[in-house]
Tab-separated table of C-alpha atoms in Angstrom:
chain	number	residue	atom	x	y	z
I	1	MET	CA	0.000	0.000	0.000
I	2	ASP	CA	1.727	3.147	-1.261
I	3	SER	CA	0.111	5.549	1.215
I	4	LEU	CA	-0.047	3.304	4.263
I	5	LEU	CA	1.813	5.699	6.566
I	6	SER	CA	-0.412	8.616	5.576
I	7	ILE	CA	-3.469	6.465	6.227
I	8	LEU	CA	-2.155	5.523	9.655
I	9	ILE	CA	-1.546	9.199	10.464
I	10	TRP	CA	-4.670	10.813	9.081
I	11	LEU	CA	-7.303	8.117	9.591
I	12	PRO	CA	-7.324	8.541	13.392
I	13	ILE	CA	-7.022	12.337	13.091
I	14	PHE	CA	-9.995	12.641	10.740
I	15	GLY	CA	-11.692	9.919	12.772
I	16	ALA	CA	-11.309	12.172	15.808
I	17	GLY	CA	-13.141	14.881	13.860
I	18	ALA	CA	-15.951	12.449	13.098
I	19	VAL	CA	-16.239	11.488	16.757
I	20	LEU	CA	-16.439	15.159	17.713
I	21	LEU	CA	-19.284	15.603	15.225
I	22	ILE	CA	-21.120	12.693	16.823
I	23	GLY	CA	-21.065	14.754	20.002
I	24	ASN	CA	-21.135	14.065	23.705
I	25	ASN	CA	-24.895	13.536	23.725
I	26	ARG	CA	-24.436	10.246	21.834
I	27	SER	CA	-21.659	8.894	23.976
I	28	GLN	CA	-22.241	5.199	23.259
I	29	LEU	CA	-21.995	5.754	19.506
I	30	ALA	CA	-18.832	7.823	20.065
I	31	ARG	CA	-17.314	4.916	21.995
I	32	TRP	CA	-18.077	2.361	19.295
I	33	VAL	CA	-16.854	4.573	16.446
I	34	SER	CA	-13.622	5.338	18.350
I	35	ALA	CA	-13.045	1.666	19.080
I	36	GLY	CA	-13.697	0.742	15.460
I	37	ILE	CA	-11.245	3.351	14.168
I	38	SER	CA	-8.529	2.357	16.646
I	39	ILE	CA	-8.896	-1.352	15.797
I	40	LEU	CA	-8.790	-0.605	12.056
I	41	VAL	CA	-5.643	1.511	12.464
I	42	PHE	CA	-3.988	-1.256	14.467
I	43	LEU	CA	-4.848	-3.911	11.872
I	44	LEU	CA	-3.475	-1.682	9.117
I	45	SER	CA	-0.293	-1.077	11.111
I	46	ILE	CA	0.344	-4.837	11.246
I	47	ASN	CA	1.095	-4.597	7.500
I	48	LEU	CA	4.170	-2.562	8.408
I	49	PHE	CA	5.531	-5.632	10.157
I	50	LEU	CA	4.334	-8.204	7.623
I	51	ASP	CA	5.696	-6.321	4.595
I	52	PHE	CA	8.873	-5.056	6.260
I	53	ASP	CA	12.140	-6.053	4.586
I	54	THR	CA	14.610	-6.984	7.344
I	55	ASN	CA	17.499	-7.238	4.866
I	56	THR	CA	17.857	-3.539	4.137
I	57	SER	CA	18.561	-0.457	6.213
I	58	SER	CA	16.848	1.829	3.700
I	59	MET	CA	13.697	3.656	4.685
I	60	GLN	CA	10.563	1.768	3.666
I	61	PHE	CA	6.948	2.727	2.876
I	62	VAL	CA	8.338	6.068	1.690
I	63	GLU	CA	6.029	8.912	0.688
I	64	LYS	CA	7.252	12.304	-0.475
I	65	MET	CA	5.606	15.428	-1.852
I	66	SER	CA	6.375	19.118	-1.741
I	67	TRP	CA	4.888	20.986	1.210
I	68	ILE	CA	6.505	24.432	1.623
I	69	SER	CA	8.619	24.755	-1.508
I	70	GLN	CA	10.122	28.146	-0.632
I	71	PHE	CA	12.042	26.540	2.234
I	72	ASN	CA	12.564	23.119	0.667
I	73	ILE	CA	10.210	21.482	3.186
I	74	PHE	CA	8.547	18.221	2.174
I	75	TYR	CA	5.764	16.012	3.413
I	76	HIS	CA	8.199	13.128	3.609
I	77	LEU	CA	7.412	9.886	5.424
I	78	GLY	CA	9.232	6.585	5.864
I	79	ILE	CA	10.111	4.024	8.513
I	80	ASP	CA	12.954	1.694	9.425
I	81	GLY	CA	13.455	-0.964	12.078
I	82	ILE	CA	13.781	1.682	14.776
I	83	SER	CA	10.512	3.500	14.131
I	84	MET	CA	8.273	0.616	13.016
I	85	PRO	CA	8.004	-1.166	16.428
I	86	LEU	CA	7.146	2.140	18.093
I	87	ILE	CA	4.343	2.801	15.582
I	88	ILE	CA	2.790	-0.610	16.233
I	89	LEU	CA	3.167	-0.013	19.990
I	90	THR	CA	1.241	3.256	19.509
I	91	THR	CA	-1.651	1.671	17.619
I	92	PHE	CA	-1.771	-1.228	20.089
I	93	SER	CA	-1.844	1.063	23.140
I	94	THR	CA	-4.585	3.283	21.720
I	95	ILE	CA	-7.027	0.373	21.497
I	96	LEU	CA	-6.389	-0.511	25.134
I	97	VAL	CA	-6.865	3.083	26.284
I	98	ILE	CA	-10.196	3.447	24.493
I	99	ILE	CA	-11.506	0.125	25.812
I	100	ALA	CA	-10.221	0.832	29.328
I	101	GLY	CA	-12.117	4.142	29.416
I	102	TRP	CA	-15.325	2.614	28.081
I	103	GLU	CA	-17.347	2.786	31.308
I	104	VAL	CA	-15.039	4.893	33.442
I	105	ILE	CA	-15.281	8.121	31.439
I	106	LYS	CA	-18.782	9.578	31.751
I	107	ASN	CA	-18.058	13.271	31.183
I	108	ARG	CA	-17.560	14.546	27.600
I	109	VAL	CA	-17.022	11.040	26.260
I	110	ALA	CA	-16.751	12.017	22.585
I	111	ASP	CA	-14.166	14.680	23.360
I	112	TYR	CA	-12.147	12.186	25.422
I	113	MET	CA	-12.115	9.526	22.719
I	114	ALA	CA	-11.333	12.082	19.999
I	115	ALA	CA	-8.335	13.387	21.961
I	116	PHE	CA	-6.756	9.920	22.045
I	117	LEU	CA	-7.427	9.263	18.368
I	118	MET	CA	-5.826	12.587	17.483
I	119	MET	CA	-2.890	11.770	19.744
I	120	GLU	CA	-2.457	8.428	17.968
I	121	GLY	CA	-2.209	9.972	14.499
I	122	ILE	CA	0.148	12.726	15.619
I	123	ILE	CA	2.570	10.340	17.377
I	124	ILE	CA	2.646	8.037	14.343
I	125	GLY	CA	3.613	11.172	12.416
I	126	VAL	CA	6.500	11.774	14.823
I	127	PHE	CA	7.838	8.250	14.307
I	128	SER	CA	7.498	8.319	10.501
I	129	ALA	CA	8.534	11.873	9.555
I	130	MET	CA	11.683	12.071	7.402
I	131	ASP	CA	11.629	15.857	7.090
I	132	SER	CA	12.789	17.576	10.269
I	133	MET	CA	10.207	20.376	10.078
I	134	LEU	CA	7.393	17.881	9.555
I	135	TYR	CA	8.817	15.998	12.531
I	136	TYR	CA	8.850	19.173	14.608
I	137	VAL	CA	5.244	20.023	13.715
I	138	PHE	CA	4.058	16.585	14.814
I	139	TRP	CA	6.309	16.725	17.893
I	140	GLU	CA	4.783	19.980	19.110
I	141	ALA	CA	1.241	19.054	18.050
I	142	SER	CA	1.356	16.049	20.380
I	143	LEU	CA	1.336	18.450	23.334
I	144	ILE	CA	-2.170	19.723	22.532
I	145	PRO	CA	-4.299	16.587	23.050
I	146	MET	CA	-2.282	15.524	26.106
I	147	LEU	CA	-2.635	19.007	27.591
I	148	LEU	CA	-6.417	18.690	27.164
I	149	ILE	CA	-6.527	15.117	28.485
I	150	ILE	CA	-4.794	16.128	31.715
I	151	GLY	CA	-6.460	19.545	32.012
I	152	VAL	CA	-10.050	18.404	31.381
I	153	TRP	CA	-10.262	14.853	32.771
I	154	GLY	CA	-7.484	15.016	35.342
I	155	GLY	CA	-7.484	15.234	39.123
I	156	GLN	CA	-7.842	18.118	41.534
I	157	ASN	CA	-4.536	19.799	40.580
I	158	ARG	CA	-4.902	19.054	36.861
I	159	VAL	CA	-4.415	22.636	35.685
I	160	TYR	CA	-1.084	22.958	37.491
I	161	ALA	CA	0.090	19.569	36.190
I	162	SER	CA	-0.968	20.232	32.603
I	163	ILE	CA	0.696	23.651	32.474
I	164	LYS	CA	3.897	22.259	34.035
I	165	PHE	CA	3.901	19.444	31.475
I	166	PHE	CA	3.414	21.896	28.622
I	167	LEU	CA	6.057	24.384	29.755
I	168	TYR	CA	8.753	21.770	30.331
I	169	THR	CA	8.262	20.007	27.024
I	170	PHE	CA	7.628	23.108	24.936
I	171	LEU	CA	10.585	25.107	26.231
I	172	GLY	CA	12.924	22.166	25.720
I	173	SER	CA	11.733	21.810	22.146
I	174	VAL	CA	12.480	25.440	21.277
I	175	PHE	CA	16.213	24.697	21.351
I	176	MET	CA	15.671	21.795	18.962
I	177	LEU	CA	13.897	24.124	16.535
I	178	VAL	CA	16.822	26.565	16.621
I	179	SER	CA	19.263	23.748	15.835
I	180	LEU	CA	17.128	22.520	12.929
I	181	ILE	CA	17.008	25.997	11.415
I	182	TYR	CA	20.761	26.357	11.912
I	183	MET	CA	21.445	23.102	10.063
I	184	TYR	CA	19.056	24.164	7.298
I	185	ASN	CA	21.098	27.332	6.845
I	186	LEU	CA	24.231	25.204	6.544
I	187	GLY	CA	22.918	22.604	4.117
I	188	GLY	CA	19.825	24.114	2.532
I	189	SER	CA	17.662	21.109	3.444
I	190	PHE	CA	15.366	20.072	6.262
I	191	ALA	CA	15.611	16.390	5.285
I	192	ILE	CA	16.828	14.360	8.264
I	193	SER	CA	19.007	12.193	6.013
I	194	ASP	CA	20.737	15.299	4.638
I	195	MET	CA	21.428	16.504	8.165
I	196	HIS	CA	23.135	13.168	8.880
I	197	SER	CA	25.781	13.969	6.265
I	198	LEU	CA	26.502	17.594	7.201
I	199	PRO	CA	30.259	18.213	7.742
I	200	LEU	CA	29.951	19.700	11.224
I	201	THR	CA	32.899	20.685	13.390
I	202	LEU	CA	33.031	19.418	16.944
I	203	SER	CA	32.116	22.880	18.175
I	204	GLN	CA	29.028	22.965	15.950
I	205	GLN	CA	28.113	19.430	16.945
I	206	SER	CA	28.405	20.328	20.612
I	207	TRP	CA	25.884	23.153	20.407
I	208	ILE	CA	23.501	21.028	18.346
I	209	PHE	CA	23.934	18.057	20.686
I	210	TRP	CA	22.890	20.055	23.734
I	211	ALA	CA	19.975	21.624	21.874
I	212	PHE	CA	18.709	18.145	21.003
I	213	PHE	CA	19.533	16.878	24.474
I	214	LEU	CA	17.316	19.454	26.185
I	215	ALA	CA	14.354	18.490	24.012
I	216	PHE	CA	14.787	14.737	24.274
I	217	ALA	CA	15.908	14.604	27.932
I	218	VAL	CA	12.777	16.430	29.047
I	219	LYS	CA	10.594	14.016	27.094
I	220	VAL	CA	12.303	10.796	28.336
I	221	PRO	CA	12.449	12.306	31.078
I	222	MET	CA	15.999	12.297	32.457
I	223	PHE	CA	17.238	13.546	35.790
I	224	PRO	CA	17.076	16.468	36.667
I	225	VAL	CA	14.331	17.571	34.216
I	226	HIS	CA	11.985	14.795	35.316
I	227	THR	CA	9.871	16.602	37.905
I	228	TRP	CA	6.953	17.265	35.558
I	229	LEU	CA	6.259	13.541	35.062
I	230	PRO	CA	5.052	12.480	38.558
I	231	ASP	CA	2.698	15.476	38.686
I	232	ALA	CA	1.356	14.720	35.205
I	233	HIS	CA	0.824	11.034	35.991
I	234	VAL	CA	-0.885	11.627	39.332
I	235	GLN	CA	-3.323	14.150	37.866
I	236	ALA	CA	-3.930	12.503	34.490
I	237	PRO	CA	-6.805	10.054	33.993
I	238	THR	CA	-5.759	6.421	33.646
I	239	GLY	CA	-5.781	6.566	29.826
I	240	GLY	CA	-3.629	9.677	29.875
I	241	SER	CA	-1.078	8.004	32.142
I	242	VAL	CA	-0.996	4.946	29.870
I	243	ILE	CA	-0.287	6.936	26.696
I	244	LEU	CA	2.119	9.260	28.479
I	245	ALA	CA	4.234	6.407	29.852
I	246	ALA	CA	3.814	3.855	27.066
I	247	ILE	CA	4.221	6.167	24.067
I	248	MET	CA	5.133	9.795	24.718
I	249	LEU	CA	8.241	9.059	26.773
I	250	LYS	CA	9.514	6.963	23.849
I	251	MET	CA	9.533	10.063	21.659
I	252	GLY	CA	12.569	11.243	23.646
I	253	GLY	CA	14.419	7.949	23.254
I	254	TYR	CA	13.566	7.849	19.566
I	255	GLY	CA	14.980	11.358	19.156
I	256	PHE	CA	18.378	10.222	20.432
I	257	PHE	CA	18.371	7.412	17.861
I	258	ARG	CA	17.164	9.510	14.939
I	259	PHE	CA	18.963	12.807	15.562
I	260	SER	CA	21.642	12.891	18.268
I	261	LEU	CA	23.743	9.856	17.323
I	262	PRO	CA	23.880	10.173	13.516
I	263	ILE	CA	24.042	13.990	13.345
I	264	THR	CA	26.387	14.647	16.271
I	265	PRO	CA	28.495	11.467	16.710
I	266	ASP	CA	31.648	13.289	17.836
I	267	ALA	CA	29.754	15.329	20.417
I	268	SER	CA	27.885	12.204	21.533
I	269	SER	CA	31.257	10.640	22.313
I	270	TYR	CA	32.644	13.802	23.878
I	271	PHE	CA	29.710	14.278	26.279
I	272	SER	CA	28.713	10.639	26.744
I	273	PHE	CA	30.005	10.522	30.309
I	274	VAL	CA	27.612	13.285	31.364
I	275	VAL	CA	24.635	11.451	29.847
I	276	ILE	CA	25.694	8.151	31.412
I	277	VAL	CA	26.021	9.739	34.871
I	278	LEU	CA	22.543	11.277	34.559
I	279	SER	CA	21.184	7.921	33.374
I	280	LEU	CA	22.701	6.077	36.338
I	281	ILE	CA	21.323	8.681	38.736
I	282	ALA	CA	17.880	8.083	37.242
I	283	ILE	CA	18.268	4.317	37.504
I	284	VAL	CA	19.538	4.224	41.096
I	285	TYR	CA	18.500	7.423	42.873
I	286	ILE	CA	15.021	7.703	41.351
I	287	GLY	CA	14.539	4.040	42.224
I	288	PHE	CA	15.078	4.920	45.881
I	289	VAL	CA	12.678	7.860	45.499
I	290	ALA	CA	10.046	5.383	44.243
I	291	LEU	CA	10.655	3.283	47.356
I	292	VAL	CA	9.263	5.964	49.693
I	293	GLN	CA	6.131	6.858	47.733
I	294	LYS	CA	2.707	6.419	49.341
I	295	ASP	CA	0.699	7.021	46.159
I	296	MET	CA	0.673	4.041	43.767
I	297	LYS	CA	0.581	6.218	40.668
I	298	LYS	CA	3.483	8.319	41.842
I	299	LEU	CA	5.468	5.179	42.655
I	300	ILE	CA	4.938	3.846	39.129
I	301	ALA	CA	5.773	7.272	37.662
I	302	TYR	CA	9.153	7.321	39.408
I	303	SER	CA	9.633	3.700	38.403
I	304	SER	CA	9.164	4.768	34.769
I	305	ILE	CA	11.908	7.372	35.105
I	306	SER	CA	14.233	4.749	36.556
I	307	HIS	CA	13.518	2.217	33.810
I	308	MET	CA	13.829	4.788	31.031
I	309	GLY	CA	17.316	5.505	32.351
I	310	PHE	CA	18.269	2.171	30.780
I	311	VAL	CA	17.349	3.571	27.375
I	312	THR	CA	19.782	6.480	27.541
I	313	LEU	CA	22.431	4.286	29.187
I	314	GLY	CA	22.145	1.763	26.355
I	315	VAL	CA	22.326	4.507	23.732
I	316	PHE	CA	25.437	6.230	25.106
I	317	ALA	CA	27.421	3.450	26.815
I	318	LEU	CA	29.287	2.702	23.565
I	319	PHE	CA	30.426	6.278	23.139
I	320	SER	CA	32.111	6.368	26.532
I	321	ILE	CA	34.759	3.907	25.265
I	322	MET	CA	35.396	5.638	21.951
I	323	LYS	CA	38.617	7.593	21.652
I	324	MET	CA	39.215	10.795	19.733
I	325	ASP	CA	42.526	11.993	18.360
I	326	SER	CA	43.931	15.506	18.620
I	327	ASN	CA	41.844	16.605	15.636
I	328	GLY	CA	38.638	15.413	17.218
I	329	GLU	CA	38.300	12.477	14.834
I	330	LEU	CA	36.883	9.175	16.006
I	331	ILE	CA	39.363	6.322	16.377
I	332	SER	CA	38.192	2.814	15.504
I	333	ILE	CA	37.197	0.687	18.464
I	334	ALA	CA	37.621	-3.025	19.074
I	335	GLY	CA	35.264	-5.654	17.740
I	336	ALA	CA	34.125	-6.563	21.227
I	337	SER	CA	33.057	-2.996	21.751
I	338	ILE	CA	31.064	-3.062	18.530
I	339	GLU	CA	29.220	-6.089	19.930
I	340	SER	CA	28.534	-4.141	23.104
I	341	ALA	CA	27.148	-1.332	20.973
I	342	TYR	CA	24.684	-3.739	19.358
I	343	LEU	CA	23.686	-5.037	22.782
I	344	GLY	CA	23.297	-1.545	24.202
I	345	LEU	CA	21.346	-0.022	21.339
I	346	GLU	CA	19.137	-3.045	20.719
I	347	GLY	CA	18.616	-3.367	24.471
I	348	ALA	CA	17.529	0.281	24.589
I	349	MET	CA	14.999	-0.360	21.819
I	350	ILE	CA	13.684	-3.530	23.482
I	351	GLN	CA	13.455	-1.612	26.747
I	352	MET	CA	11.320	1.081	25.118
I	353	VAL	CA	8.872	-1.454	23.687
I	354	SER	CA	8.818	-3.502	26.887
I	355	HIS	CA	8.323	-0.457	29.066
I	356	GLY	CA	5.394	0.475	26.849
I	357	PHE	CA	3.661	-2.797	27.741
I	358	ILE	CA	4.592	-2.872	31.422
I	359	SER	CA	3.919	0.779	32.258
I	360	ALA	CA	0.562	0.605	30.468
I	361	ALA	CA	-0.331	-2.492	32.463
I	362	MET	CA	0.762	-1.003	35.797
I	363	PHE	CA	-1.227	2.195	35.318
I	364	LEU	CA	-4.286	0.211	34.211
I	365	VAL	CA	-3.969	-1.908	37.373
I	366	VAL	CA	-3.997	1.238	39.493
I	367	GLY	CA	-6.912	2.524	37.419
I	368	VAL	CA	-8.970	-0.585	38.172
I	369	LEU	CA	-8.472	-0.081	41.922
I	370	TYR	CA	-9.119	3.657	41.709
I	371	ASP	CA	-12.380	3.120	39.826
I	372	ARG	CA	-13.623	1.041	42.763
I	373	LEU	CA	-12.377	2.901	45.842
I	374	HIS	CA	-11.357	6.284	44.365
I	375	SER	CA	-8.037	6.205	46.157
I	376	ARG	CA	-4.466	5.656	45.014
I	377	GLU	CA	-3.000	5.631	48.516
I	378	ILE	CA	-1.287	2.353	49.339
I	379	SER	CA	-2.504	2.586	52.929
I	380	THR	CA	-6.126	2.450	51.752
I	381	TYR	CA	-5.730	-1.133	50.599
I	382	GLY	CA	-4.550	-4.459	51.964
I	383	GLY	CA	-5.767	-7.991	51.358
I	384	VAL	CA	-7.137	-7.208	47.902
I	385	VAL	CA	-6.391	-10.817	46.875
I	386	ASN	CA	-9.244	-11.979	49.115
I	387	SER	CA	-11.883	-10.151	47.094
I	388	MET	CA	-10.142	-9.843	43.692
I	389	PRO	CA	-8.107	-13.028	43.099
I	390	LYS	CA	-8.105	-12.867	39.278
I	391	PHE	CA	-7.093	-9.229	39.294
I	392	THR	CA	-4.342	-9.919	41.807
I	393	GLY	CA	-2.880	-12.561	39.486
I	394	PHE	CA	-2.537	-9.978	36.715
I	395	ALA	CA	-1.203	-7.320	39.098
I	396	VAL	CA	1.500	-9.614	40.489
I	397	LEU	CA	2.584	-10.652	36.975
I	398	PHE	CA	2.969	-7.041	35.873
I	399	ALA	CA	4.704	-6.123	39.128
I	400	MET	CA	7.226	-8.917	38.618
I	401	ALA	CA	7.798	-7.739	35.044
I	402	ASN	CA	8.360	-4.234	36.390
I	403	ALA	CA	10.981	-5.685	38.738
I	404	GLY	CA	12.753	-7.376	35.811
I	405	LEU	CA	11.805	-11.000	36.468
I	406	PRO	CA	13.390	-13.360	33.876
I	407	GLY	CA	10.753	-14.663	31.480
I	408	THR	CA	9.050	-11.276	31.257
I	409	SER	CA	9.772	-8.417	28.881
I	410	GLY	CA	11.129	-6.311	31.739
I	411	PHE	CA	14.182	-8.544	31.988
I	412	VAL	CA	15.247	-8.687	28.329
I	413	GLY	CA	16.003	-5.040	27.564
I	414	GLU	CA	17.604	-4.311	30.932
I	415	PHE	CA	19.783	-7.424	30.716
I	416	MET	CA	20.995	-6.481	27.214
I	417	VAL	CA	21.813	-2.930	28.328
I	418	ILE	CA	23.680	-4.211	31.392
I	419	LEU	CA	25.737	-6.577	29.228
I	420	GLY	CA	26.543	-3.753	26.819
I	421	ALA	CA	27.468	-1.417	29.665
I	422	LEU	CA	29.711	-4.112	31.141
I	423	GLN	CA	31.877	-3.982	27.999
I	424	ALA	CA	32.299	-0.257	28.517
I	425	ASN	CA	32.788	-0.095	32.271
I	426	PHE	CA	32.187	-2.547	35.099
I	427	TRP	CA	30.797	0.158	37.386
I	428	TYR	CA	28.249	1.272	34.810
I	429	ALA	CA	26.927	-2.284	34.711
I	430	PHE	CA	27.108	-2.683	38.492
I	431	LEU	CA	25.133	0.480	39.210
I	432	ALA	CA	22.620	-0.318	36.476
I	433	ALA	CA	22.116	-3.799	37.903
I	434	MET	CA	21.209	-2.159	41.229
I	435	THR	CA	17.792	-1.491	39.750
I	436	LEU	CA	17.063	-5.216	39.866
I	437	ILE	CA	17.385	-4.953	43.652
I	438	VAL	CA	15.810	-1.543	44.173
I	439	GLY	CA	13.056	-2.265	41.633
I	440	ALA	CA	12.202	-5.498	43.374
I	441	ALA	CA	12.168	-3.648	46.699
I	442	TYR	CA	9.635	-0.948	45.824
I	443	THR	CA	7.543	-3.279	43.665
I	444	LEU	CA	7.287	-6.053	46.258
I	445	TRP	CA	6.666	-3.492	48.991
I	446	MET	CA	3.676	-2.163	47.062
I	447	VAL	CA	2.387	-5.657	46.242
I	448	LYS	CA	2.668	-6.750	49.875
I	449	ARG	CA	0.863	-3.688	51.229
I	450	VAL	CA	-1.897	-3.620	48.606
I	451	PHE	CA	-2.675	-7.242	47.769
I	452	TRP	CA	-1.532	-9.482	50.650
I	453	GLY	CA	-2.284	-9.614	54.331
I	454	PRO	CA	-5.578	-9.316	56.194
I	455	ILE	CA	-8.308	-6.940	55.063
I	456	VAL	CA	-8.057	-3.876	57.291
I	457	ASN	CA	-10.278	-1.498	55.321
I	458	PRO	CA	-13.880	-2.833	55.266
I	459	ASP	CA	-14.390	-1.218	51.857
I	460	VAL	CA	-11.901	-3.708	50.392
I	461	LYS	CA	-14.327	-6.526	51.258
I	462	THR	CA	-16.867	-5.031	48.862
I	463	LEU	CA	-14.525	-4.958	45.853
I	464	SER	CA	-15.681	-6.914	42.817
I	465	ASP	CA	-13.188	-8.804	40.693
I	466	VAL	CA	-12.372	-7.740	37.141
I	467	ASN	CA	-15.234	-7.721	34.644
I	468	ALA	CA	-14.997	-9.111	31.111
I	469	ARG	CA	-13.742	-5.825	29.635
I	470	GLU	CA	-11.011	-5.399	32.236
I	471	PHE	CA	-10.073	-9.071	32.017
I	472	GLY	CA	-9.688	-8.794	28.243
I	473	VAL	CA	-7.452	-5.700	28.384
I	474	LEU	CA	-5.207	-7.118	31.107
I	475	SER	CA	-5.021	-10.511	29.345
I	476	ILE	CA	-3.786	-8.895	26.133
I	477	LEU	CA	-1.076	-7.042	28.025
I	478	ALA	CA	-0.110	-10.184	29.928
I	479	VAL	CA	0.388	-12.044	26.641
I	480	ALA	CA	2.493	-9.169	25.286
I	481	VAL	CA	4.699	-9.043	28.399
I	482	LEU	CA	5.284	-12.800	28.386
I	483	TRP	CA	5.799	-13.021	24.620
I	484	MET	CA	8.436	-10.285	24.671
I	485	GLY	CA	10.091	-11.939	27.653
I	486	ILE	CA	10.201	-15.446	26.191
I	487	TYR	CA	10.697	-14.764	22.473
I	488	PRO	CA	11.909	-11.218	21.652
I	489	GLN	CA	13.701	-12.416	18.488
I	490	PRO	CA	11.136	-11.090	15.946
I	491	VAL	CA	11.502	-7.561	17.298
I	492	ILE	CA	15.307	-7.847	17.417
I	493	GLU	CA	15.408	-9.081	13.805
I	494	VAL	CA	13.336	-6.127	12.641
I	495	MET	CA	15.642	-3.544	14.195
I	496	HIS	CA	19.037	-5.253	13.706
I	497	ILE	CA	19.914	-3.896	10.243
I	498	SER	CA	18.709	-0.411	11.164
I	499	ILE	CA	20.821	-0.469	14.342
I	500	ALA	CA	23.814	-1.582	12.244
I	501	ASN	CA	23.241	1.329	9.874
I	502	LEU	CA	22.957	3.733	12.802
I	503	LEU	CA	26.252	2.446	14.179
I	504	GLU	CA	27.898	2.917	10.801
I	505	GLN	CA	26.661	6.504	10.662
I	506	SER	CA	27.676	7.201	14.250
I	507	LEU	CA	31.134	5.657	13.942
I	508	THR	CA	31.957	7.277	10.610
I	509	THR	CA	33.999	10.377	11.280
I	510	LYS	CA	33.221	13.615	9.556
I	511	ILE	CA	35.726	16.337	8.657
I	512	PRO	CA	38.483	17.115	11.201
I	513	ALA	CA	36.768	18.833	14.079
I	514	ILE	CA	38.516	21.150	16.514
I	515	LEU	CA	36.812	22.975	19.351
């Protein structure tokens, strides 16, 4: 299908318009139309996987037409093995969010469903844009529906959380826009592939690297620009937390893959130690912060920051062992280090996909409890297994995956990143592996307090176990978590050639660069 990517982008966006026309007065029809559109988009996105050629690193499903000819800006789409899994993760997560909010959302239902459909199309645009200005438009547009989701359907402090979310992410992105315009002035093109081949000095790369870093680090989010995320998660409705954690955070990781490494390889090597230190702080320190949380949503939010630290560690661990000569040129590194680069980068990608499944599941678990008792405080619960045994089985599975239990998707990506980091530096791997201890600590502490023990709160005795809709959503996520944990090979095969091409771009020196 020649226009498959455009269909995946614009079908949910125009579908959102149709749902808005249906109106909030016909909420049941709005639900069914939204579900139908999201399922159709997901089924269409499966063709990306089925028709994907794993033997080439070239962009596939390419579409290109002139958009703003005066500035050489094109409507240019295409995907590779890095972007394709994230697109399918987006379409998959959107179905779950719409089904999960089926009975829970009673206020402005059509508007709620339309916001998520619009978000779906925009994020697919982010992952498939091959023109940097098109990418930037989609990147910034994604803020609008999420701002509304938090601000309209969020908790008591939703306005504060939504504005904080917007300011952090928008201000960080301004620096990225400046760097894109600067590179356009150098090369006369906004095409991302053309920016990859610009002959930038180390000084130029350094400024561009930090401009990108501010945009992507806020989105991941990395320490110390992470403080907006717990507030956003706590105030957002369950669906908003799912999309925020499962999809939007991955936009930051994807940006490092698509922009930072291939455009600024020398600067990525030069400043890798700083990024690695910040990543390790997120993994270890933020893990301890999660340990003292009393709100389940806030605990999972801090857990997300800790786990996403593995993504940036996997991306930059290779560059910490690269050497540069007096001219700033990259010196070849040993074959073993190249293997560690594959492990690190592929582990980072697996971690992003896995975290999408696990974080979505964890927030949906909290959402199920909140819908019944309207509390996220751990102290409110205790002995939930006595009244919700089926639900507890799902919750414990997802909690174990969040702790990195072997056999679940949470183990695979983190293990690959740790192995890659071990090739670079023993202490990187040692500190990263601490998350397996700290993660187990805060996860098991929450499970023990919420699900085990005697029932202290009489309201817990009245809880009903999961209904058919909730059981279906959690079952799908359970299958995804176990499948990725037991047999991640299909996903690794899809991304392997693209990761190899990224390494070739990142390890190929440009002109002599002197600060």
